[in-house]
Amino acid sequence: MKKYTGIIASVVYALLFRLLVEFHVMEINSWTYLILVPVLMGYLPFVLDKKTFIESKLKSILFPMISVFLFLFIAFITQLEDLGCFVILLPPYALISALVSLSLRLCLKENTGDSNTGMTKNSLIFIALPLVLGHVEKGMDKKTNAFELSEKIIIESCDQGVWNNLFSVPNLSNDMESSIYNYVGFPNPVRSNYNDKTNTRLGYFSNGIVLLEKVIEQKDRKKLSFAIDIDQSILNKSQTFQHALRNRNLVFHAITYRLKRQSAHRTELTLSCRYQLSTNIPMYGAFWSKQIIHDFETKLLKALKRNIEKQRKDELY
């Protein structure tokens, strides 16, 4: 049983820091939480029971990964995280903790000495380090980058027919493809309802999220742009959306449809997202934001194409 003490301690340790995020002591969107905490998850089991790890290369890799999975699983079932956060955090946590544990095994000599009886004072100081650095990092300015991603599709319909489906998007549930991102918790758009008095629309998603979108620019049958009002949106169904949008780590400046008439019954529709990403880990944040937004744009355009072309076929016959 003693050899599993490190796993238990590592899981409790990570959950403690996740709770500190809830109390705004530190942020998920930080080097401390994404890098340093998994470093300590790889270090903690090792320092509690060096002998187990030195004797087995497999355990030095497997135990930290088990700790990471258990931590994320508990965070998921207690609704501290959703599946989206689970997937985003799993790769760096598993890789870093396993590499740290394996590196310690390779560096130390084949003896345990008295250090196997417990943690030294230096170890205790090291384990408390993320608490200090996380608080310091929380007060630092994040690096901000602007991005714009666009996808386009040809729809066999006149530009007016396409335009009529952009303010109030019809129910796309039967036309929307599923991707790997949906299976790990990222929602699909379902429909939107437009209010011409307030010039806003409500965008409904498959996981219960509702976004309030304001029309910020429109040119008849040419261009239609929306901006998301986060304060008036319903995000409590998704921890991932709350972390990204409510905390202003991800800000959508404009979601824009552009129409280009190809012929009487053929229209090119382009969907673009112009957004700003503020993060201490820009490369990782940029990678995930581009993947998710590209997936969203591609599926939405294909679903709109199917729905609009189906409408045209019904009108003809």
PDB file of C-alpha atoms in Angstrom:
ATOM      1  CA  MET A   1       0.000   0.000   0.000  1.00  0.00           C
ATOM      2  CA  LYS A   2       2.896   2.340   0.752  1.00  0.00           C
ATOM      3  CA  LYS A   3       3.933   2.488  -2.892  1.00  0.00           C
ATOM      4  CA  TYR A   4       0.550   4.010  -3.788  1.00  0.00           C
ATOM      5  CA  THR A   5       0.878   6.780  -1.184  1.00  0.00           C
ATOM      6  CA  GLY A   6       2.698   8.929  -3.729  1.00  0.00           C
ATOM      7  CA  ILE A   7      -0.172   8.624  -6.211  1.00  0.00           C
ATOM      8  CA  ILE A   8      -2.723   9.645  -3.587  1.00  0.00           C
ATOM      9  CA  ALA A   9      -0.575  12.554  -2.377  1.00  0.00           C
ATOM     10  CA  SER A  10      -0.026  13.736  -5.941  1.00  0.00           C
ATOM     11  CA  VAL A  11      -3.768  13.704  -6.725  1.00  0.00           C
ATOM     12  CA  VAL A  12      -4.629  15.588  -3.515  1.00  0.00           C
ATOM     13  CA  TYR A  13      -1.847  18.075  -4.272  1.00  0.00           C
ATOM     14  CA  ALA A  14      -3.183  18.838  -7.768  1.00  0.00           C
ATOM     15  CA  LEU A  15      -6.779  19.122  -6.503  1.00  0.00           C
ATOM     16  CA  LEU A  16      -5.631  21.604  -3.877  1.00  0.00           C
ATOM     17  CA  PHE A  17      -4.225  23.883  -6.551  1.00  0.00           C
ATOM     18  CA  ARG A  18      -7.357  23.470  -8.646  1.00  0.00           C
ATOM     19  CA  LEU A  19      -9.367  24.685  -5.650  1.00  0.00           C
ATOM     20  CA  LEU A  20      -7.005  27.653  -5.331  1.00  0.00           C
ATOM     21  CA  VAL A  21      -8.024  28.570  -8.871  1.00  0.00           C
ATOM     22  CA  GLU A  22     -11.660  28.653  -7.735  1.00  0.00           C
ATOM     23  CA  PHE A  23     -10.690  31.109  -4.984  1.00  0.00           C
ATOM     24  CA  HIS A  24      -8.757  33.254  -7.504  1.00  0.00           C
ATOM     25  CA  VAL A  25      -5.394  32.704  -5.821  1.00  0.00           C
ATOM     26  CA  MET A  26      -3.949  31.574  -9.152  1.00  0.00           C
ATOM     27  CA  GLU A  27      -5.144  31.006 -12.716  1.00  0.00           C
ATOM     28  CA  ILE A  28      -5.471  27.986 -14.965  1.00  0.00           C
ATOM     29  CA  ASN A  29      -4.186  30.118 -17.816  1.00  0.00           C
ATOM     30  CA  SER A  30      -0.628  30.212 -16.432  1.00  0.00           C
ATOM     31  CA  TRP A  31       2.768  28.574 -16.583  1.00  0.00           C
ATOM     32  CA  THR A  32       2.443  27.713 -12.909  1.00  0.00           C
ATOM     33  CA  TYR A  33      -0.716  25.662 -13.338  1.00  0.00           C
ATOM     34  CA  LEU A  34       0.067  24.158 -16.735  1.00  0.00           C
ATOM     35  CA  ILE A  35       3.769  23.415 -16.239  1.00  0.00           C
ATOM     36  CA  LEU A  36       4.929  23.684 -12.612  1.00  0.00           C
ATOM     37  CA  VAL A  37       2.055  21.774 -10.977  1.00  0.00           C
ATOM     38  CA  PRO A  38       2.573  18.685 -13.211  1.00  0.00           C
ATOM     39  CA  VAL A  39       6.332  18.951 -12.512  1.00  0.00           C
ATOM     40  CA  LEU A  40       5.534  18.589  -8.826  1.00  0.00           C
ATOM     41  CA  MET A  41       3.056  15.782  -9.562  1.00  0.00           C
ATOM     42  CA  GLY A  42       5.965  13.863 -11.042  1.00  0.00           C
ATOM     43  CA  TYR A  43       8.274  14.810  -8.180  1.00  0.00           C
ATOM     44  CA  LEU A  44       6.004  14.160  -5.178  1.00  0.00           C
ATOM     45  CA  PRO A  45       5.476  10.375  -5.565  1.00  0.00           C
ATOM     46  CA  PHE A  46       9.180   9.947  -6.207  1.00  0.00           C
ATOM     47  CA  VAL A  47      10.324  11.767  -3.096  1.00  0.00           C
ATOM     48  CA  LEU A  48       7.842   9.835  -0.932  1.00  0.00           C
ATOM     49  CA  ASP A  49       9.057   6.431  -2.120  1.00  0.00           C
ATOM     50  CA  LYS A  50      12.258   6.541  -4.161  1.00  0.00           C
ATOM     51  CA  LYS A  51      12.888   2.834  -3.955  1.00  0.00           C
ATOM     52  CA  THR A  52       9.752   1.879  -5.885  1.00  0.00           C
ATOM     53  CA  PHE A  53      10.666   4.194  -8.751  1.00  0.00           C
ATOM     54  CA  ILE A  54      14.364   3.366  -8.868  1.00  0.00           C
ATOM     55  CA  GLU A  55      13.591  -0.351  -9.070  1.00  0.00           C
ATOM     56  CA  SER A  56      11.061   0.000 -11.901  1.00  0.00           C
ATOM     57  CA  LYS A  57      11.327   2.154 -14.994  1.00  0.00           C
ATOM     58  CA  LEU A  58       7.723   1.308 -15.866  1.00  0.00           C
ATOM     59  CA  LYS A  59       6.403   2.556 -12.528  1.00  0.00           C
ATOM     60  CA  SER A  60       8.393   5.774 -12.800  1.00  0.00           C
ATOM     61  CA  ILE A  61       6.429   6.529 -15.985  1.00  0.00           C
ATOM     62  CA  LEU A  62       3.093   4.878 -15.169  1.00  0.00           C
ATOM     63  CA  PHE A  63       2.504   6.179 -11.633  1.00  0.00           C
ATOM     64  CA  PRO A  64       2.622   9.894 -12.535  1.00  0.00           C
ATOM     65  CA  MET A  65       0.262   9.261 -15.457  1.00  0.00           C
ATOM     66  CA  ILE A  66      -2.171   7.447 -13.154  1.00  0.00           C
ATOM     67  CA  SER A  67      -1.992  10.415 -10.762  1.00  0.00           C
ATOM     68  CA  VAL A  68      -2.788  12.850 -13.582  1.00  0.00           C
ATOM     69  CA  PHE A  69      -5.700  10.804 -14.865  1.00  0.00           C
ATOM     70  CA  LEU A  70      -7.187  10.406 -11.372  1.00  0.00           C
ATOM     71  CA  PHE A  71      -6.820  14.124 -10.671  1.00  0.00           C
ATOM     72  CA  LEU A  72      -8.573  15.115 -13.910  1.00  0.00           C
ATOM     73  CA  PHE A  73     -11.241  12.430 -13.457  1.00  0.00           C
ATOM     74  CA  ILE A  74     -12.067  13.651  -9.935  1.00  0.00           C
ATOM     75  CA  ALA A  75     -12.070  17.270 -11.163  1.00  0.00           C
ATOM     76  CA  PHE A  76     -14.487  16.212 -13.911  1.00  0.00           C
ATOM     77  CA  ILE A  77     -16.954  14.266 -11.744  1.00  0.00           C
ATOM     78  CA  THR A  78     -16.979  17.065  -9.144  1.00  0.00           C
ATOM     79  CA  GLN A  79     -17.633  19.560 -11.986  1.00  0.00           C
ATOM     80  CA  LEU A  80     -14.466  21.525 -11.318  1.00  0.00           C
ATOM     81  CA  GLU A  81     -13.629  20.785 -14.952  1.00  0.00           C
ATOM     82  CA  ASP A  82     -15.538  19.599 -17.982  1.00  0.00           C
ATOM     83  CA  LEU A  83     -14.342  17.256 -20.714  1.00  0.00           C
ATOM     84  CA  GLY A  84     -12.934  20.144 -22.723  1.00  0.00           C
ATOM     85  CA  CYS A  85     -10.609  21.158 -19.876  1.00  0.00           C
ATOM     86  CA  PHE A  86      -9.790  17.474 -19.304  1.00  0.00           C
ATOM     87  CA  VAL A  87      -8.545  17.096 -22.876  1.00  0.00           C
ATOM     88  CA  ILE A  88      -6.615  20.382 -22.904  1.00  0.00           C
ATOM     89  CA  LEU A  89      -4.840  19.668 -19.607  1.00  0.00           C
ATOM     90  CA  LEU A  90      -4.175  15.942 -20.091  1.00  0.00           C
ATOM     91  CA  PRO A  91      -1.283  16.107 -22.647  1.00  0.00           C
ATOM     92  CA  PRO A  92       1.019  18.529 -20.765  1.00  0.00           C
ATOM     93  CA  TYR A  93       0.196  17.080 -17.348  1.00  0.00           C
ATOM     94  CA  ALA A  94       0.800  13.455 -18.358  1.00  0.00           C
ATOM     95  CA  LEU A  95       3.919  14.172 -20.405  1.00  0.00           C
ATOM     96  CA  ILE A  96       5.605  16.566 -17.974  1.00  0.00           C
ATOM     97  CA  SER A  97       4.930  14.541 -14.818  1.00  0.00           C
ATOM     98  CA  ALA A  98       6.186  11.316 -16.439  1.00  0.00           C
ATOM     99  CA  LEU A  99       9.321  13.010 -17.805  1.00  0.00           C
ATOM    100  CA  VAL A 100      10.137  14.508 -14.401  1.00  0.00           C
ATOM    101  CA  SER A 101       9.735  11.166 -12.657  1.00  0.00           C
ATOM    102  CA  LEU A 102      11.796   9.349 -15.285  1.00  0.00           C
ATOM    103  CA  SER A 103      14.526  12.020 -15.171  1.00  0.00           C
ATOM    104  CA  LEU A 104      14.788  11.764 -11.394  1.00  0.00           C
ATOM    105  CA  ARG A 105      15.131   8.008 -11.664  1.00  0.00           C
ATOM    106  CA  LEU A 106      17.916   8.314 -14.217  1.00  0.00           C
ATOM    107  CA  CYS A 107      19.807  10.993 -12.266  1.00  0.00           C
ATOM    108  CA  LEU A 108      19.832   9.452  -8.808  1.00  0.00           C
ATOM    109  CA  LYS A 109      22.173   6.685  -7.773  1.00  0.00           C
ATOM    110  CA  GLU A 110      20.989   3.174  -7.027  1.00  0.00           C
ATOM    111  CA  ASN A 111      20.475   3.753  -3.318  1.00  0.00           C
ATOM    112  CA  THR A 112      17.655   5.144  -1.230  1.00  0.00           C
ATOM    113  CA  GLY A 113      19.418   5.959   2.031  1.00  0.00           C
ATOM    114  CA  ASP A 114      17.469   7.779   4.678  1.00  0.00           C
ATOM    115  CA  SER A 115      15.754  10.015   2.120  1.00  0.00           C
ATOM    116  CA  ASN A 116      13.139   7.298   1.515  1.00  0.00           C
ATOM    117  CA  THR A 117      11.661   7.833   4.971  1.00  0.00           C
ATOM    118  CA  GLY A 118      10.004  11.093   4.060  1.00  0.00           C
ATOM    119  CA  MET A 119      10.327  14.490   2.529  1.00  0.00           C
ATOM    120  CA  THR A 120      13.186  16.775   3.460  1.00  0.00           C
ATOM    121  CA  LYS A 121      12.709  20.439   4.346  1.00  0.00           C
ATOM    122  CA  ASN A 122      13.959  21.369   0.887  1.00  0.00           C
ATOM    123  CA  SER A 123      11.302  19.146  -0.650  1.00  0.00           C
ATOM    124  CA  LEU A 124       8.584  20.883   1.351  1.00  0.00           C
ATOM    125  CA  ILE A 125       9.777  24.288   0.175  1.00  0.00           C
ATOM    126  CA  PHE A 126       9.847  23.094  -3.437  1.00  0.00           C
ATOM    127  CA  ILE A 127       6.321  21.691  -3.198  1.00  0.00           C
ATOM    128  CA  ALA A 128       5.021  25.046  -1.900  1.00  0.00           C
ATOM    129  CA  LEU A 129       6.677  26.939  -4.763  1.00  0.00           C
ATOM    130  CA  PRO A 130       3.638  26.944  -7.127  1.00  0.00           C
ATOM    131  CA  LEU A 131       1.568  28.708  -4.468  1.00  0.00           C
ATOM    132  CA  VAL A 132       3.974  31.654  -4.460  1.00  0.00           C
ATOM    133  CA  LEU A 133       4.713  31.734  -8.171  1.00  0.00           C
ATOM    134  CA  GLY A 134       1.070  31.235  -9.110  1.00  0.00           C
ATOM    135  CA  HIS A 135       0.033  34.262  -7.073  1.00  0.00           C
ATOM    136  CA  VAL A 136       2.836  36.353  -8.563  1.00  0.00           C
ATOM    137  CA  GLU A 137       2.018  35.253 -12.110  1.00  0.00           C
ATOM    138  CA  LYS A 138      -1.657  36.107 -11.593  1.00  0.00           C
ATOM    139  CA  GLY A 139      -0.683  39.764 -11.158  1.00  0.00           C
ATOM    140  CA  MET A 140       1.473  39.870 -14.291  1.00  0.00           C
ATOM    141  CA  ASP A 141       0.256  41.191 -17.638  1.00  0.00           C
ATOM    142  CA  LYS A 142      -0.575  38.440 -20.099  1.00  0.00           C
ATOM    143  CA  LYS A 143       0.718  38.369 -23.651  1.00  0.00           C
ATOM    144  CA  THR A 144      -2.042  39.352 -26.069  1.00  0.00           C
ATOM    145  CA  ASN A 145      -2.232  38.282 -29.717  1.00  0.00           C
ATOM    146  CA  ALA A 146      -4.878  38.901 -32.365  1.00  0.00           C
ATOM    147  CA  PHE A 147      -6.031  36.226 -34.820  1.00  0.00           C
ATOM    148  CA  GLU A 148      -8.487  35.896 -37.664  1.00  0.00           C
ATOM    149  CA  LEU A 149      -9.585  32.534 -39.031  1.00  0.00           C
ATOM    150  CA  SER A 150     -11.773  32.125 -42.118  1.00  0.00           C
ATOM    151  CA  GLU A 151     -13.470  29.275 -43.923  1.00  0.00           C
ATOM    152  CA  LYS A 152     -15.616  29.386 -47.051  1.00  0.00           C
ATOM    153  CA  ILE A 153     -18.108  27.192 -48.862  1.00  0.00           C
ATOM    154  CA  ILE A 154     -20.189  27.274 -52.053  1.00  0.00           C
ATOM    155  CA  ILE A 155     -23.955  27.044 -51.526  1.00  0.00           C
ATOM    156  CA  GLU A 156     -26.289  26.200 -54.389  1.00  0.00           C
ATOM    157  CA  SER A 157     -28.732  28.995 -53.638  1.00  0.00           C
ATOM    158  CA  CYS A 158     -29.210  32.651 -54.491  1.00  0.00           C
ATOM    159  CA  ASP A 159     -27.587  35.226 -52.224  1.00  0.00           C
ATOM    160  CA  GLN A 160     -30.985  36.285 -50.863  1.00  0.00           C
ATOM    161  CA  GLY A 161     -31.752  32.705 -49.859  1.00  0.00           C
ATOM    162  CA  VAL A 162     -28.463  32.479 -47.966  1.00  0.00           C
ATOM    163  CA  TRP A 163     -28.903  35.931 -46.416  1.00  0.00           C
ATOM    164  CA  ASN A 164     -32.322  35.018 -45.054  1.00  0.00           C
ATOM    165  CA  ASN A 165     -30.784  32.229 -42.954  1.00  0.00           C
ATOM    166  CA  LEU A 166     -28.009  34.222 -41.296  1.00  0.00           C
ATOM    167  CA  PHE A 167     -29.860  36.418 -38.793  1.00  0.00           C
ATOM    168  CA  SER A 168     -32.007  33.598 -37.413  1.00  0.00           C
ATOM    169  CA  VAL A 169     -30.111  30.424 -38.189  1.00  0.00           C
ATOM    170  CA  PRO A 170     -32.534  27.485 -38.579  1.00  0.00           C
ATOM    171  CA  ASN A 171     -32.251  24.409 -36.393  1.00  0.00           C
ATOM    172  CA  LEU A 172     -29.169  22.600 -37.669  1.00  0.00           C
ATOM    173  CA  SER A 173     -29.305  19.534 -35.419  1.00  0.00           C
ATOM    174  CA  ASN A 174     -30.039  17.161 -38.323  1.00  0.00           C
ATOM    175  CA  ASP A 175     -27.495  18.799 -40.614  1.00  0.00           C
ATOM    176  CA  MET A 176     -24.543  19.135 -38.233  1.00  0.00           C
ATOM    177  CA  GLU A 177     -21.646  16.693 -38.378  1.00  0.00           C
ATOM    178  CA  SER A 178     -19.973  15.490 -35.194  1.00  0.00           C
ATOM    179  CA  SER A 179     -16.225  15.648 -34.740  1.00  0.00           C
ATOM    180  CA  ILE A 180     -13.786  14.460 -32.117  1.00  0.00           C
ATOM    181  CA  TYR A 181     -14.173  17.802 -30.357  1.00  0.00           C
ATOM    182  CA  ASN A 182     -17.852  17.114 -29.722  1.00  0.00           C
ATOM    183  CA  TYR A 183     -17.061  13.768 -28.115  1.00  0.00           C
ATOM    184  CA  VAL A 184     -14.714  15.477 -25.644  1.00  0.00           C
ATOM    185  CA  GLY A 185     -17.201  18.131 -24.620  1.00  0.00           C
ATOM    186  CA  PHE A 186     -17.060  21.004 -27.088  1.00  0.00           C
ATOM    187  CA  PRO A 187     -20.599  21.867 -28.242  1.00  0.00           C
ATOM    188  CA  ASN A 188     -22.145  22.280 -31.672  1.00  0.00           C
ATOM    189  CA  PRO A 189     -24.236  25.326 -32.578  1.00  0.00           C
ATOM    190  CA  VAL A 190     -27.922  24.408 -32.820  1.00  0.00           C
ATOM    191  CA  ARG A 191     -29.887  27.489 -33.867  1.00  0.00           C
ATOM    192  CA  SER A 192     -30.224  31.230 -33.286  1.00  0.00           C
ATOM    193  CA  ASN A 193     -33.170  33.569 -32.760  1.00  0.00           C
ATOM    194  CA  TYR A 194     -32.970  37.154 -34.005  1.00  0.00           C
ATOM    195  CA  ASN A 195     -34.675  40.131 -32.338  1.00  0.00           C
ATOM    196  CA  ASP A 196     -35.007  42.983 -34.842  1.00  0.00           C
ATOM    197  CA  LYS A 197     -36.002  45.481 -32.119  1.00  0.00           C
ATOM    198  CA  THR A 198     -32.728  45.098 -30.211  1.00  0.00           C
ATOM    199  CA  ASN A 199     -30.726  44.039 -33.289  1.00  0.00           C
ATOM    200  CA  THR A 200     -29.400  41.061 -31.353  1.00  0.00           C
ATOM    201  CA  ARG A 201     -29.693  37.316 -31.568  1.00  0.00           C
ATOM    202  CA  LEU A 202     -29.433  34.437 -29.142  1.00  0.00           C
ATOM    203  CA  GLY A 203     -27.201  31.596 -30.295  1.00  0.00           C
ATOM    204  CA  TYR A 204     -28.059  28.213 -28.759  1.00  0.00           C
ATOM    205  CA  PHE A 205     -25.488  25.417 -28.407  1.00  0.00           C
ATOM    206  CA  SER A 206     -25.891  21.698 -27.856  1.00  0.00           C
ATOM    207  CA  ASN A 207     -24.580  21.783 -24.273  1.00  0.00           C
ATOM    208  CA  GLY A 208     -26.944  24.493 -23.024  1.00  0.00           C
ATOM    209  CA  ILE A 209     -24.722  27.512 -23.658  1.00  0.00           C
ATOM    210  CA  VAL A 210     -26.555  30.588 -24.960  1.00  0.00           C
ATOM    211  CA  LEU A 211     -24.584  33.471 -26.480  1.00  0.00           C
ATOM    212  CA  LEU A 212     -26.043  36.939 -26.882  1.00  0.00           C
ATOM    213  CA  GLU A 213     -24.705  38.380 -30.131  1.00  0.00           C
ATOM    214  CA  LYS A 214     -25.084  42.003 -31.224  1.00  0.00           C
ATOM    215  CA  VAL A 215     -25.150  42.998 -34.891  1.00  0.00           C
ATOM    216  CA  ILE A 216     -22.248  45.422 -35.348  1.00  0.00           C
ATOM    217  CA  GLU A 217     -22.228  45.706 -39.151  1.00  0.00           C
ATOM    218  CA  GLN A 218     -24.467  44.692 -42.003  1.00  0.00           C
ATOM    219  CA  LYS A 219     -24.537  45.246 -45.758  1.00  0.00           C
ATOM    220  CA  ASP A 220     -27.532  43.716 -47.460  1.00  0.00           C
ATOM    221  CA  ARG A 221     -26.611  40.337 -49.006  1.00  0.00           C
ATOM    222  CA  LYS A 222     -22.923  41.221 -48.643  1.00  0.00           C
ATOM    223  CA  LYS A 223     -21.772  41.219 -45.033  1.00  0.00           C
ATOM    224  CA  LEU A 224     -23.137  40.542 -41.560  1.00  0.00           C
ATOM    225  CA  SER A 225     -21.051  40.836 -38.377  1.00  0.00           C
ATOM    226  CA  PHE A 226     -21.807  39.985 -34.763  1.00  0.00           C
ATOM    227  CA  ALA A 227     -20.014  40.646 -31.475  1.00  0.00           C
ATOM    228  CA  ILE A 228     -20.605  38.462 -28.404  1.00  0.00           C
ATOM    229  CA  ASP A 229     -21.862  40.133 -25.232  1.00  0.00           C
ATOM    230  CA  ILE A 230     -20.330  37.871 -22.599  1.00  0.00           C
ATOM    231  CA  ASP A 231     -22.053  39.531 -19.648  1.00  0.00           C
ATOM    232  CA  GLN A 232     -25.478  38.740 -21.110  1.00  0.00           C
ATOM    233  CA  SER A 233     -24.591  35.202 -22.223  1.00  0.00           C
ATOM    234  CA  ILE A 234     -25.246  31.939 -20.372  1.00  0.00           C
ATOM    235  CA  LEU A 235     -21.959  30.062 -19.916  1.00  0.00           C
ATOM    236  CA  ASN A 236     -22.442  28.116 -16.686  1.00  0.00           C
ATOM    237  CA  LYS A 237     -22.901  24.836 -18.576  1.00  0.00           C
ATOM    238  CA  SER A 238     -19.237  24.785 -19.618  1.00  0.00           C
ATOM    239  CA  GLN A 239     -16.154  25.285 -17.454  1.00  0.00           C
ATOM    240  CA  THR A 240     -14.042  25.616 -20.614  1.00  0.00           C
ATOM    241  CA  PHE A 241     -16.146  28.491 -21.951  1.00  0.00           C
ATOM    242  CA  GLN A 242     -16.181  30.185 -18.563  1.00  0.00           C
ATOM    243  CA  HIS A 243     -12.392  30.001 -18.223  1.00  0.00           C
ATOM    244  CA  ALA A 244     -11.859  31.316 -21.739  1.00  0.00           C
ATOM    245  CA  LEU A 245     -14.689  33.830 -22.225  1.00  0.00           C
ATOM    246  CA  ARG A 246     -15.855  34.981 -18.794  1.00  0.00           C
ATOM    247  CA  ASN A 247     -12.275  35.702 -17.707  1.00  0.00           C
ATOM    248  CA  ARG A 248     -11.598  37.540 -21.002  1.00  0.00           C
ATOM    249  CA  ASN A 249      -8.734  35.219 -21.899  1.00  0.00           C
ATOM    250  CA  LEU A 250     -10.495  34.816 -25.250  1.00  0.00           C
ATOM    251  CA  VAL A 251     -12.363  37.798 -26.709  1.00  0.00           C
ATOM    252  CA  PHE A 252     -14.292  37.581 -29.969  1.00  0.00           C
ATOM    253  CA  HIS A 253     -14.222  40.985 -31.631  1.00  0.00           C
ATOM    254  CA  ALA A 254     -16.284  39.951 -34.645  1.00  0.00           C
ATOM    255  CA  ILE A 255     -17.935  36.897 -36.146  1.00  0.00           C
ATOM    256  CA  THR A 256     -18.568  37.781 -39.769  1.00  0.00           C
ATOM    257  CA  TYR A 257     -20.440  36.265 -42.701  1.00  0.00           C
ATOM    258  CA  ARG A 258     -19.477  37.475 -46.177  1.00  0.00           C
ATOM    259  CA  LEU A 259     -21.532  36.620 -49.249  1.00  0.00           C
ATOM    260  CA  LYS A 260     -20.299  36.656 -52.837  1.00  0.00           C
ATOM    261  CA  ARG A 261     -22.767  36.027 -55.639  1.00  0.00           C
ATOM    262  CA  GLN A 262     -21.373  33.478 -58.097  1.00  0.00           C
ATOM    263  CA  SER A 263     -24.480  33.158 -60.274  1.00  0.00           C
ATOM    264  CA  ALA A 264     -28.258  33.370 -59.973  1.00  0.00           C
ATOM    265  CA  HIS A 265     -28.381  30.237 -57.821  1.00  0.00           C
ATOM    266  CA  ARG A 266     -24.857  29.935 -56.500  1.00  0.00           C
ATOM    267  CA  THR A 267     -23.334  31.856 -53.582  1.00  0.00           C
ATOM    268  CA  GLU A 268     -19.961  31.762 -51.871  1.00  0.00           C
ATOM    269  CA  LEU A 269     -20.313  32.116 -48.100  1.00  0.00           C
ATOM    270  CA  THR A 270     -17.305  32.955 -45.942  1.00  0.00           C
ATOM    271  CA  LEU A 271     -17.333  32.741 -42.149  1.00  0.00           C
ATOM    272  CA  SER A 272     -14.531  34.472 -40.267  1.00  0.00           C
ATOM    273  CA  CYS A 273     -13.753  34.882 -36.570  1.00  0.00           C
ATOM    274  CA  ARG A 274     -11.604  37.772 -35.426  1.00  0.00           C
ATOM    275  CA  TYR A 275     -10.504  37.244 -31.858  1.00  0.00           C
ATOM    276  CA  GLN A 276      -7.937  38.170 -29.240  1.00  0.00           C
ATOM    277  CA  LEU A 277      -6.107  35.695 -27.014  1.00  0.00           C
ATOM    278  CA  SER A 278      -4.550  36.813 -23.727  1.00  0.00           C
ATOM    279  CA  THR A 279      -2.421  34.154 -22.069  1.00  0.00           C
ATOM    280  CA  ASN A 280       0.871  33.431 -20.348  1.00  0.00           C
ATOM    281  CA  ILE A 281       1.229  30.341 -22.552  1.00  0.00           C
ATOM    282  CA  PRO A 282       0.632  31.793 -26.053  1.00  0.00           C
ATOM    283  CA  MET A 283       1.761  28.853 -28.176  1.00  0.00           C
ATOM    284  CA  TYR A 284      -0.444  26.340 -26.386  1.00  0.00           C
ATOM    285  CA  GLY A 285      -3.403  28.699 -26.262  1.00  0.00           C
ATOM    286  CA  ALA A 286      -3.060  29.607 -29.943  1.00  0.00           C
ATOM    287  CA  PHE A 287      -2.893  25.938 -30.950  1.00  0.00           C
ATOM    288  CA  TRP A 288      -6.123  24.968 -29.162  1.00  0.00           C
ATOM    289  CA  SER A 289      -8.059  28.095 -30.133  1.00  0.00           C
ATOM    290  CA  LYS A 290      -7.220  27.615 -33.827  1.00  0.00           C
ATOM    291  CA  GLN A 291      -8.150  23.937 -33.789  1.00  0.00           C
ATOM    292  CA  ILE A 292     -11.498  24.484 -32.053  1.00  0.00           C
ATOM    293  CA  ILE A 293     -12.529  27.555 -34.070  1.00  0.00           C
ATOM    294  CA  HIS A 294     -11.567  25.907 -37.371  1.00  0.00           C
ATOM    295  CA  ASP A 295     -13.663  22.873 -36.436  1.00  0.00           C
ATOM    296  CA  PHE A 296     -16.596  25.130 -35.487  1.00  0.00           C
ATOM    297  CA  GLU A 297     -16.477  27.186 -38.683  1.00  0.00           C
ATOM    298  CA  THR A 298     -16.158  24.176 -40.975  1.00  0.00           C
ATOM    299  CA  LYS A 299     -19.059  22.278 -39.427  1.00  0.00           C
ATOM    300  CA  LEU A 300     -21.327  25.333 -39.259  1.00  0.00           C
ATOM    301  CA  LEU A 301     -20.787  26.190 -42.931  1.00  0.00           C
ATOM    302  CA  LYS A 302     -21.423  22.609 -44.036  1.00  0.00           C
ATOM    303  CA  ALA A 303     -24.592  22.433 -41.931  1.00  0.00           C
ATOM    304  CA  LEU A 304     -25.845  25.747 -43.345  1.00  0.00           C
ATOM    305  CA  LYS A 305     -25.148  24.522 -46.867  1.00  0.00           C
ATOM    306  CA  ARG A 306     -27.144  21.326 -46.321  1.00  0.00           C
ATOM    307  CA  ASN A 307     -30.043  23.153 -44.708  1.00  0.00           C
ATOM    308  CA  ILE A 308     -30.288  25.983 -47.252  1.00  0.00           C
ATOM    309  CA  GLU A 309     -29.966  23.671 -50.245  1.00  0.00           C
ATOM    310  CA  LYS A 310     -32.649  21.432 -48.737  1.00  0.00           C
ATOM    311  CA  GLN A 311     -34.919  24.478 -48.411  1.00  0.00           C
ATOM    312  CA  ARG A 312     -34.348  25.368 -52.077  1.00  0.00           C
ATOM    313  CA  LYS A 313     -35.091  21.823 -53.189  1.00  0.00           C
ATOM    314  CA  ASP A 314     -38.333  21.836 -51.191  1.00  0.00           C
ATOM    315  CA  GLU A 315     -39.348  25.120 -52.821  1.00  0.00           C
ATOM    316  CA  LEU A 316     -38.698  23.745 -56.307  1.00  0.00           C
ATOM    317  CA  TYR A 317     -40.629  20.530 -55.761  1.00  0.00           C
TER     318      TYR A 317
END
